[in-house]
Coordinates of C-alpha atoms in Angstrom, one line a residue:
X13 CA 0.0 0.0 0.0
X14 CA 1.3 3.6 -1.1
X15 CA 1.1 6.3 1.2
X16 CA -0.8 8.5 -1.0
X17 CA -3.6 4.6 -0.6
X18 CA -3.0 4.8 2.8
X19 CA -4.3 8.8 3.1
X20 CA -6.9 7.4 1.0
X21 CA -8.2 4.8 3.3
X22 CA -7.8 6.7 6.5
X23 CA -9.1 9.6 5.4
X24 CA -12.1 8.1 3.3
X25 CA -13.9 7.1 6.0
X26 CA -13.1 8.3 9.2
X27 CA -15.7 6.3 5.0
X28 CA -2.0 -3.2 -2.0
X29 CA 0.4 -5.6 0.6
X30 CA 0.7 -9.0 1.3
X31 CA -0.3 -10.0 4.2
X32 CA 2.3 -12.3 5.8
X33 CA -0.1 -14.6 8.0
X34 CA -3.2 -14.4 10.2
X35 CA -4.5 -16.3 12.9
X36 CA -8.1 -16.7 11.9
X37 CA -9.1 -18.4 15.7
X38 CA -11.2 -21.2 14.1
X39 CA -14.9 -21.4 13.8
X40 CA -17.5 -18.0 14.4
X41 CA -17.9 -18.4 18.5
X42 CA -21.6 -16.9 19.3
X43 CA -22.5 -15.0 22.0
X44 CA -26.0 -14.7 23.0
X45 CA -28.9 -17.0 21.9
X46 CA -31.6 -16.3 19.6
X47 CA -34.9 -15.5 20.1
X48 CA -36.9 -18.6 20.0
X49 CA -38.1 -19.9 16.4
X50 CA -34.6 -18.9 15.0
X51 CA -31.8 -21.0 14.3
X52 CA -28.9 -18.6 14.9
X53 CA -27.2 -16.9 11.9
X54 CA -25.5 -19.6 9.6
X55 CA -24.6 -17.2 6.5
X56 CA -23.6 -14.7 8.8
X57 CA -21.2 -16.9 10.7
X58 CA -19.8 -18.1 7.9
X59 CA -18.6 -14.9 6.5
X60 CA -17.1 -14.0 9.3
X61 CA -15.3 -17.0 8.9
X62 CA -14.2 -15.8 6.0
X63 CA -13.1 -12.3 6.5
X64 CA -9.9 -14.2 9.6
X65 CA -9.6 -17.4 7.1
X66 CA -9.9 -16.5 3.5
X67 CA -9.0 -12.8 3.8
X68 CA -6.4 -13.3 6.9
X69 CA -7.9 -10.2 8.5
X70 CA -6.7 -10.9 12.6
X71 CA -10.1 -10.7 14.0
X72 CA -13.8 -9.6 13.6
X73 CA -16.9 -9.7 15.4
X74 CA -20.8 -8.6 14.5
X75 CA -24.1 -8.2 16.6
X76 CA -27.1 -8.4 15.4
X77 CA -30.7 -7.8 15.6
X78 CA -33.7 -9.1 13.8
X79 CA -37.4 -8.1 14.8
X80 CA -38.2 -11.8 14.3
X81 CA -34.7 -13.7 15.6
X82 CA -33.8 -11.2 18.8
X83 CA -29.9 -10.0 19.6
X84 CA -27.6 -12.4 18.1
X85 CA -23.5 -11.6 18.2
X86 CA -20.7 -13.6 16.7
X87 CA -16.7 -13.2 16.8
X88 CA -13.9 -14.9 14.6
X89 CA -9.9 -14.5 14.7
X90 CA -7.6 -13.1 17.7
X91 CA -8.4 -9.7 19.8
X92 CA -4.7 -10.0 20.4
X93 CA -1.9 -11.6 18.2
X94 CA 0.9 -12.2 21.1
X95 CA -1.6 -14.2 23.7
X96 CA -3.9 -15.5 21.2
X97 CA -7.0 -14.2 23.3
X98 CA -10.2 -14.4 20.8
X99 CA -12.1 -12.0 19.5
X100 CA -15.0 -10.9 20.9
X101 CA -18.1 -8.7 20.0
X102 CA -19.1 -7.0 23.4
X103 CA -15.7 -5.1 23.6
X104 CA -14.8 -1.6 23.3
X105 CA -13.3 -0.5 20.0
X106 CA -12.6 2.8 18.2
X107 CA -15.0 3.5 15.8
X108 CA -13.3 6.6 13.8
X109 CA -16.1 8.0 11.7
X110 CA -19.2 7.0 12.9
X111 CA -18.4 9.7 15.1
X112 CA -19.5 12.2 12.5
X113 CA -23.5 10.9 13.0
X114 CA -23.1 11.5 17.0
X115 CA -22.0 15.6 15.9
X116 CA -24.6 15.7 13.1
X117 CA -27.3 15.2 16.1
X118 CA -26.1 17.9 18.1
X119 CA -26.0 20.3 15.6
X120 CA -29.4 19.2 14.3
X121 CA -30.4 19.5 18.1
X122 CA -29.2 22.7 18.2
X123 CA -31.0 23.8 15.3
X124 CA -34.2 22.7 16.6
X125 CA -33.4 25.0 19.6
X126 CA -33.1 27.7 17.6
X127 CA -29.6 28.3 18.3
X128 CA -28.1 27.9 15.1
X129 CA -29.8 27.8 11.4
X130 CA -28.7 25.1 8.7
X131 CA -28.2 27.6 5.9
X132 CA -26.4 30.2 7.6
X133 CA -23.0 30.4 6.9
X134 CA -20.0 29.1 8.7
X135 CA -18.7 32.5 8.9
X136 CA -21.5 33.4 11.1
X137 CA -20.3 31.3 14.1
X138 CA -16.3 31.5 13.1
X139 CA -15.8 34.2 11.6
X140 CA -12.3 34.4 10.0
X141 CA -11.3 30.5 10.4
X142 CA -12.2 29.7 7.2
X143 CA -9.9 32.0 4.9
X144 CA -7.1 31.6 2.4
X145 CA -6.1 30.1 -0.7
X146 CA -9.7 30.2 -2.2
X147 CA -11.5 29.2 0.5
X148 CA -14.1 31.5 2.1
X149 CA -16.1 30.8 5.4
X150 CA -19.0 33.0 3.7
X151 CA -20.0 30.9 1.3
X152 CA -19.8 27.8 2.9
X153 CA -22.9 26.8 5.6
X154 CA -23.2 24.9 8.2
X155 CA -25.1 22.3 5.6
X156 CA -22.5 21.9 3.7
X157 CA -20.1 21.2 6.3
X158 CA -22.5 18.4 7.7
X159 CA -23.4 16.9 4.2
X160 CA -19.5 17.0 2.5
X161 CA -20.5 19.6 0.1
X162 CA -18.5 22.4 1.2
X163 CA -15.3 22.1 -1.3
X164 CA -12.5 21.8 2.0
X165 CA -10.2 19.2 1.3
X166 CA -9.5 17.1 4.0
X167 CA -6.8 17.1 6.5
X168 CA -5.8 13.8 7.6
X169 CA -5.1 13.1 3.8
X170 CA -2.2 15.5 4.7
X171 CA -1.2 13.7 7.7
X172 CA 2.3 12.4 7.1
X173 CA 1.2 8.4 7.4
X174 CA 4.4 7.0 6.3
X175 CA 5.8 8.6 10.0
X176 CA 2.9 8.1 11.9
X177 CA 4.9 7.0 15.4
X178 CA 6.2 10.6 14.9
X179 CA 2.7 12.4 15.4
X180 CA 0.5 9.6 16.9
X181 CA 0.3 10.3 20.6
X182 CA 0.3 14.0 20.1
X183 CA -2.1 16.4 20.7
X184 CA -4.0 17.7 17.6
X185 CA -5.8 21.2 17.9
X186 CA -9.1 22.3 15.3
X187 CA -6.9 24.9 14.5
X188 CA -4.1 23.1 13.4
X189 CA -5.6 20.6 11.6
X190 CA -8.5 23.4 9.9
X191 CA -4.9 25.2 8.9
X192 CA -3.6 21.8 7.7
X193 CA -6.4 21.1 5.4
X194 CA -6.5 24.6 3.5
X195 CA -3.0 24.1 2.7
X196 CA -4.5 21.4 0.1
X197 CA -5.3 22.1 -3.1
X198 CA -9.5 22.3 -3.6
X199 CA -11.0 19.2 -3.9
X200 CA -13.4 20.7 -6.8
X201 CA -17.1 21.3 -7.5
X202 CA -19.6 18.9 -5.8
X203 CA -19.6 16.3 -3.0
X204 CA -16.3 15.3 -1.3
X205 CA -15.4 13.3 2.0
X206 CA -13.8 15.7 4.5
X207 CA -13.6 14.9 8.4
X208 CA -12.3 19.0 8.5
X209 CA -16.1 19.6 7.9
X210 CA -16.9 18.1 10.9
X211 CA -14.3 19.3 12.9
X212 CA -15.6 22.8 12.0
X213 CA -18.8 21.5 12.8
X214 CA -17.5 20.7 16.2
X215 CA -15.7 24.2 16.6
X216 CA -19.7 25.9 15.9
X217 CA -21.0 23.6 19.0
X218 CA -18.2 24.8 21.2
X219 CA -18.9 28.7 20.3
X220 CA -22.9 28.0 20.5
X221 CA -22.7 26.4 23.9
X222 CA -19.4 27.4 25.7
X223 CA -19.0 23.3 25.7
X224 CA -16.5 21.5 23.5
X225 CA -18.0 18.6 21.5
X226 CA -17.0 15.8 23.5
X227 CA -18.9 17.4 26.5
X228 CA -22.2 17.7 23.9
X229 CA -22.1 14.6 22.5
X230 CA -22.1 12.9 26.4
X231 CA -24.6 15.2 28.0
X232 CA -27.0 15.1 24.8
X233 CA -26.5 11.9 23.3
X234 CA -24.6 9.0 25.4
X235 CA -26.3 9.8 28.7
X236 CA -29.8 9.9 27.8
X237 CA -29.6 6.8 25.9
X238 CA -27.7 5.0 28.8
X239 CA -24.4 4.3 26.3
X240 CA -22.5 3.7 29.1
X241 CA -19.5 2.1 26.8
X242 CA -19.4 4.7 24.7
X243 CA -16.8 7.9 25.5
X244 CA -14.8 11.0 24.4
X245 CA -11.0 9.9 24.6
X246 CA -9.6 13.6 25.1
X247 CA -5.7 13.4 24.3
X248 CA -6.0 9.5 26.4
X249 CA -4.2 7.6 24.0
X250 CA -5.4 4.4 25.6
X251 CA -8.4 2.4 25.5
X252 CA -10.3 2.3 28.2
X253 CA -12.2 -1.1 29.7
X254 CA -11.6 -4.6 27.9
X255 CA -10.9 -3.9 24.2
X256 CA -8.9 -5.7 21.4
X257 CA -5.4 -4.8 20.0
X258 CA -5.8 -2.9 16.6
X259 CA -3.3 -3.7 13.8
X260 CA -2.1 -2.3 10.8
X261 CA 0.2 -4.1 8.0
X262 CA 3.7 -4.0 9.2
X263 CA 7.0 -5.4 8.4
X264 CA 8.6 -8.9 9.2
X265 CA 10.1 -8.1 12.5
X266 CA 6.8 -7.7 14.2
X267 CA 4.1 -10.1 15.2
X268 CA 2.9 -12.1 12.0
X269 CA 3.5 -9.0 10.0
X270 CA 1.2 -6.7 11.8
X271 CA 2.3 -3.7 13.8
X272 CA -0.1 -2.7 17.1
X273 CA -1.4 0.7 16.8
X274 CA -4.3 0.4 19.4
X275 CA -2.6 3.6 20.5
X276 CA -3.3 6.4 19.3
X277 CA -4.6 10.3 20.5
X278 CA -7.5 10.3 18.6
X279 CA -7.6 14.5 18.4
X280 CA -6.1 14.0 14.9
X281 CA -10.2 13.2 13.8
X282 CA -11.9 15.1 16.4
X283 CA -15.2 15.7 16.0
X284 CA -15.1 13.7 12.7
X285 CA -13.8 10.6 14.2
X286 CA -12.6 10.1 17.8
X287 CA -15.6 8.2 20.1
X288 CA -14.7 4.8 21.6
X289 CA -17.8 2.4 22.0
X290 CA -18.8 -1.3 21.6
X291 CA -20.9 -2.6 18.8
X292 CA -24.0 -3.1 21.0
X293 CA -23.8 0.6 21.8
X294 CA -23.5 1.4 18.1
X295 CA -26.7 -0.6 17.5
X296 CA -28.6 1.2 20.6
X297 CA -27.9 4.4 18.9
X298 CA -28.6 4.4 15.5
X299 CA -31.7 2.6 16.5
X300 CA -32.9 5.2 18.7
X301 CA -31.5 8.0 16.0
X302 CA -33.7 6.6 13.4
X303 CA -36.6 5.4 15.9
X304 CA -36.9 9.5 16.9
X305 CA -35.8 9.5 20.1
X306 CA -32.9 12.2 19.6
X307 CA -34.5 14.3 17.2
X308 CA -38.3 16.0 16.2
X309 CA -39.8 14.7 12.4
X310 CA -38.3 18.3 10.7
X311 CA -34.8 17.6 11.8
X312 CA -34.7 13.8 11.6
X313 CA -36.2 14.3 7.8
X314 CA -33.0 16.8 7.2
X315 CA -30.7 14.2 8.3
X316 CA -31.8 12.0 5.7
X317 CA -32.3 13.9 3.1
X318 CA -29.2 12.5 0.4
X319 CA -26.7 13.6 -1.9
X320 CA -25.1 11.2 -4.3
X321 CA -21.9 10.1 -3.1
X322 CA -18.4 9.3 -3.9
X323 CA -18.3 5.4 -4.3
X324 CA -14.1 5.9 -4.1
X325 CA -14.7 7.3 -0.5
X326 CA -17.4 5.2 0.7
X327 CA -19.1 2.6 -1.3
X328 CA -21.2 1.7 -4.2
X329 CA -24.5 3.4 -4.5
X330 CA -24.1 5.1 -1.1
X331 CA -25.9 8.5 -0.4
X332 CA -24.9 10.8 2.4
X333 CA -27.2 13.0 4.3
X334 CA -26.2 14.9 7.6
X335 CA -23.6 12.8 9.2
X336 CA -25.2 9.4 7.7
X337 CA -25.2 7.1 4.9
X338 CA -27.9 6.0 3.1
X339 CA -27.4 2.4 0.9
X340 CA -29.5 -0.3 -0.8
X341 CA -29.4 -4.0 0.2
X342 CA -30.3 -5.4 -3.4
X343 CA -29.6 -8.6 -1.9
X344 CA -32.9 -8.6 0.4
X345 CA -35.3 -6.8 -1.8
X346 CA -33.8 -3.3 -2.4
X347 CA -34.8 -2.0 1.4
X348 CA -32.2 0.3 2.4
X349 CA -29.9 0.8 5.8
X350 CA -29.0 4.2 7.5
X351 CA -25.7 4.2 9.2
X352 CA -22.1 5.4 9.1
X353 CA -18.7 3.5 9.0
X354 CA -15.5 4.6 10.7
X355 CA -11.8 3.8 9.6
X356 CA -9.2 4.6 12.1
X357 CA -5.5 2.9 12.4
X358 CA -6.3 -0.6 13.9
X359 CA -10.0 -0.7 13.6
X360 CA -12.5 -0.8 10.8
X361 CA -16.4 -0.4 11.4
X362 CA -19.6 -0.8 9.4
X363 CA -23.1 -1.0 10.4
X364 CA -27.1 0.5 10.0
X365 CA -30.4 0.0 10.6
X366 CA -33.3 -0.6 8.2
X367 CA -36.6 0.7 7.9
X368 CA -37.9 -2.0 9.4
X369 CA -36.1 -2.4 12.4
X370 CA -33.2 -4.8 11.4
X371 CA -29.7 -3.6 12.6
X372 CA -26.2 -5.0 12.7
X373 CA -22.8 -3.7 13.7
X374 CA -19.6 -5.1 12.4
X375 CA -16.0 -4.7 13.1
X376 CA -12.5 -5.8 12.2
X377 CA -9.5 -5.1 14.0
X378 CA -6.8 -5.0 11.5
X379 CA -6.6 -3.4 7.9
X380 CA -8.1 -4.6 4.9
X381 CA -5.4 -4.2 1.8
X382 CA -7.6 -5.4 -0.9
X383 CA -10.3 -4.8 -2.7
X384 CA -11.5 -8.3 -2.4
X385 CA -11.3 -7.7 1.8
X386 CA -12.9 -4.1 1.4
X387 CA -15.9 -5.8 -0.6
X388 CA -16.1 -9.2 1.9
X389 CA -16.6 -7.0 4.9
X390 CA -19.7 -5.0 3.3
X391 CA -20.9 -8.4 2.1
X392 CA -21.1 -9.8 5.7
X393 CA -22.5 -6.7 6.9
X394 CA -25.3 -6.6 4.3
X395 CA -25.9 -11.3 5.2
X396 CA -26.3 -10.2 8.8
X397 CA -29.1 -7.6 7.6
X398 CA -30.5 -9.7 5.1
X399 CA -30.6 -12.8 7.4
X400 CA -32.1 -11.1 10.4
X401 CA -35.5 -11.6 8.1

């Protein structure tokens, strides 16, 4: 993998290499029965399976719900390479860009208060931040920073990944990394990943409620929905609570070709992309997102109100509203599922809900480095949904 594949992949989503060998722990282990009249999820197990054996990824894990089969979770592969511990599915992970939906509440929430308007520009809240080499806080709004249309190019694709120990446990400030992005050239016209959108959106919740984010997102979101697992790291560059290790290809003299990068200060994706939380969490709160519980009709209908996307950046026939991500399963009759996914070093996420109250959470803690393990991963996710019927 290049470094310019690498900004790519971490930046794409927080939306090449041989792998030397993987442990892939044996068969799916489940956790937690299913609801009577169901016989567990075969398919679903399966491709976990195959994400530790066929594509050598070092672990995964999924939970699941179904209206009709209950809460059904499943692991595969290693949380940890040097003891061999396996994975598990109720564990705290990082889950990178998700984090985006979490900030895309708050400033609907805000909105509803009448504390800050959609179409008003950026300007208007931080005046002066945006400015320089062509781009202008005055004719970008708070919209288009939560929907990826505001033409910013995005800053963690200038991160210098190929020496990431020299930056990785640092403290990263809105500022710097706001200055970082305008540095790049312009993405041009239309719709373009950015997680600098949302960490301007993050900098407009701090000057609209004296609170930073992470203070907005607990006292708004997490506490009222009881997501106890579920946190703002700060500049804590350690996991808190039972968690698996997060790897990233690496060379020969480390464990079976994978380097550990569980740690990591996560201010380098801000409000864009630093929350820790567990899959069942994940599930709880895009749920109760969708089920209207965080927002009224009028702002709930704004967040999923879609754009076409990029597929490079996210995935085929994905459509982003406010902080979420619309896409079809053709494979279950066209229905579709709202949620997010989140790339951060170490850890890979992917999950929704349906219309009809299916929802499953998936996660991987290593690096896929093919397009083959890219694609296997949205398969499973989209069985789990389709097999929850």
């Amino acid at each position: 993998m290049t470094t310019n594949d690498r900004r790519r992949h971490w930046g794409g989503v927080l939306a090449g290499v041989v792998l030397l060998v993987a442990a892939t722990g044996g068969p799916a282990a489940a956790h937690g029965p299913a609801a009577p009249g169901c016989a567990g999820l075969p398919a679903t197990a399966a491709a976990l399976r195959g994400l530790t054996g066929t594509h050598l990824l070092v672990g995964a894990a999924i939970e699941v719900y179904g209206p009709n089969c209950g809460r059904w979770s499943g692991s595969s592969g290693r949380a940890d390479l040097r003891t061999g511990r396996p994975m598990r599915a109720d564990e705290r992970i990082r889950i990178g860009s998700s984090t985006k939906t979490f900030t895309a509440t708050v400033v609907l929430q805000l909105v509803a208060e009448g504390r800050l308007a959609l179409d008003a520009p950026v300007e208007r809240y931080l005046p002066g931040v945006v400015r320089g080499n062509g781009y202008d806080g005055r004719r970008i709004t708070v919209r288009d920073l939560l929907r990826h249309t505001s033409g910013l190019p995005d800053h963690v694709d200038a991160l210098a990944w190929d020496r990431m120990d020299e930056w990785r446990y640092r403290h990263h400030s809105p500022d710097e990394l706001i200055m970082l992005a305008t540095t790049l050239p312009a993405p041009g016209p239309g719709w373009h990943y950015s997680t600098t959108n949302y960490v301007l959106a993050g900098l407009v919740v701090e000057r609209v409620t004296g609170r930073d984010i992470g203070t907005e997102i607990t006292r708004r979101v997490l506490v009222p929905l009881g997501l106890r697992d579920t946190y703002w790291p700060g500049d804590a560059v350690r996991i808190r609570g039972p968690h698996p290790r997060g790897y990233a290809p690496a060379g020969p003299a480390d464990v079976l070709g994978r380097r550990d990068v569980t740690r990591f200060n996560m201010s380098f994706g801000g409000a864009g992309g630093a929350l820790v939380s567990t899959l069942a969490d994940q599930n709880r709160f895009f749920a109760a997102l969708l089920g209207g519980r965080l927002l009224d009709p009028a702002r709930l209908a704004e967040l999923t109100r879609t754009v076409p996307a990029e597929e490079e950046r996210l995935w085929p026939r994905a459509r982003y509203g406010l902080g979420i991500i619309s896409t079809p399963l053709t494979e279950c009759g066209g229905t579709l599922y709202w949620g997010h996914g989140g790339t951060t070093p170490g850890f890979r996420t992917l999950g929704g809900v349906t219309t009809d109250g299916r929802r499953a959470q998936l996660v991987v803690n290593d690096e896929p480095v093919s397009y083959e393990s890219w694609q296997a991963l949205s398969t499973t996710l989209h069985t789990a949904l389709c097999e929850t019927r």
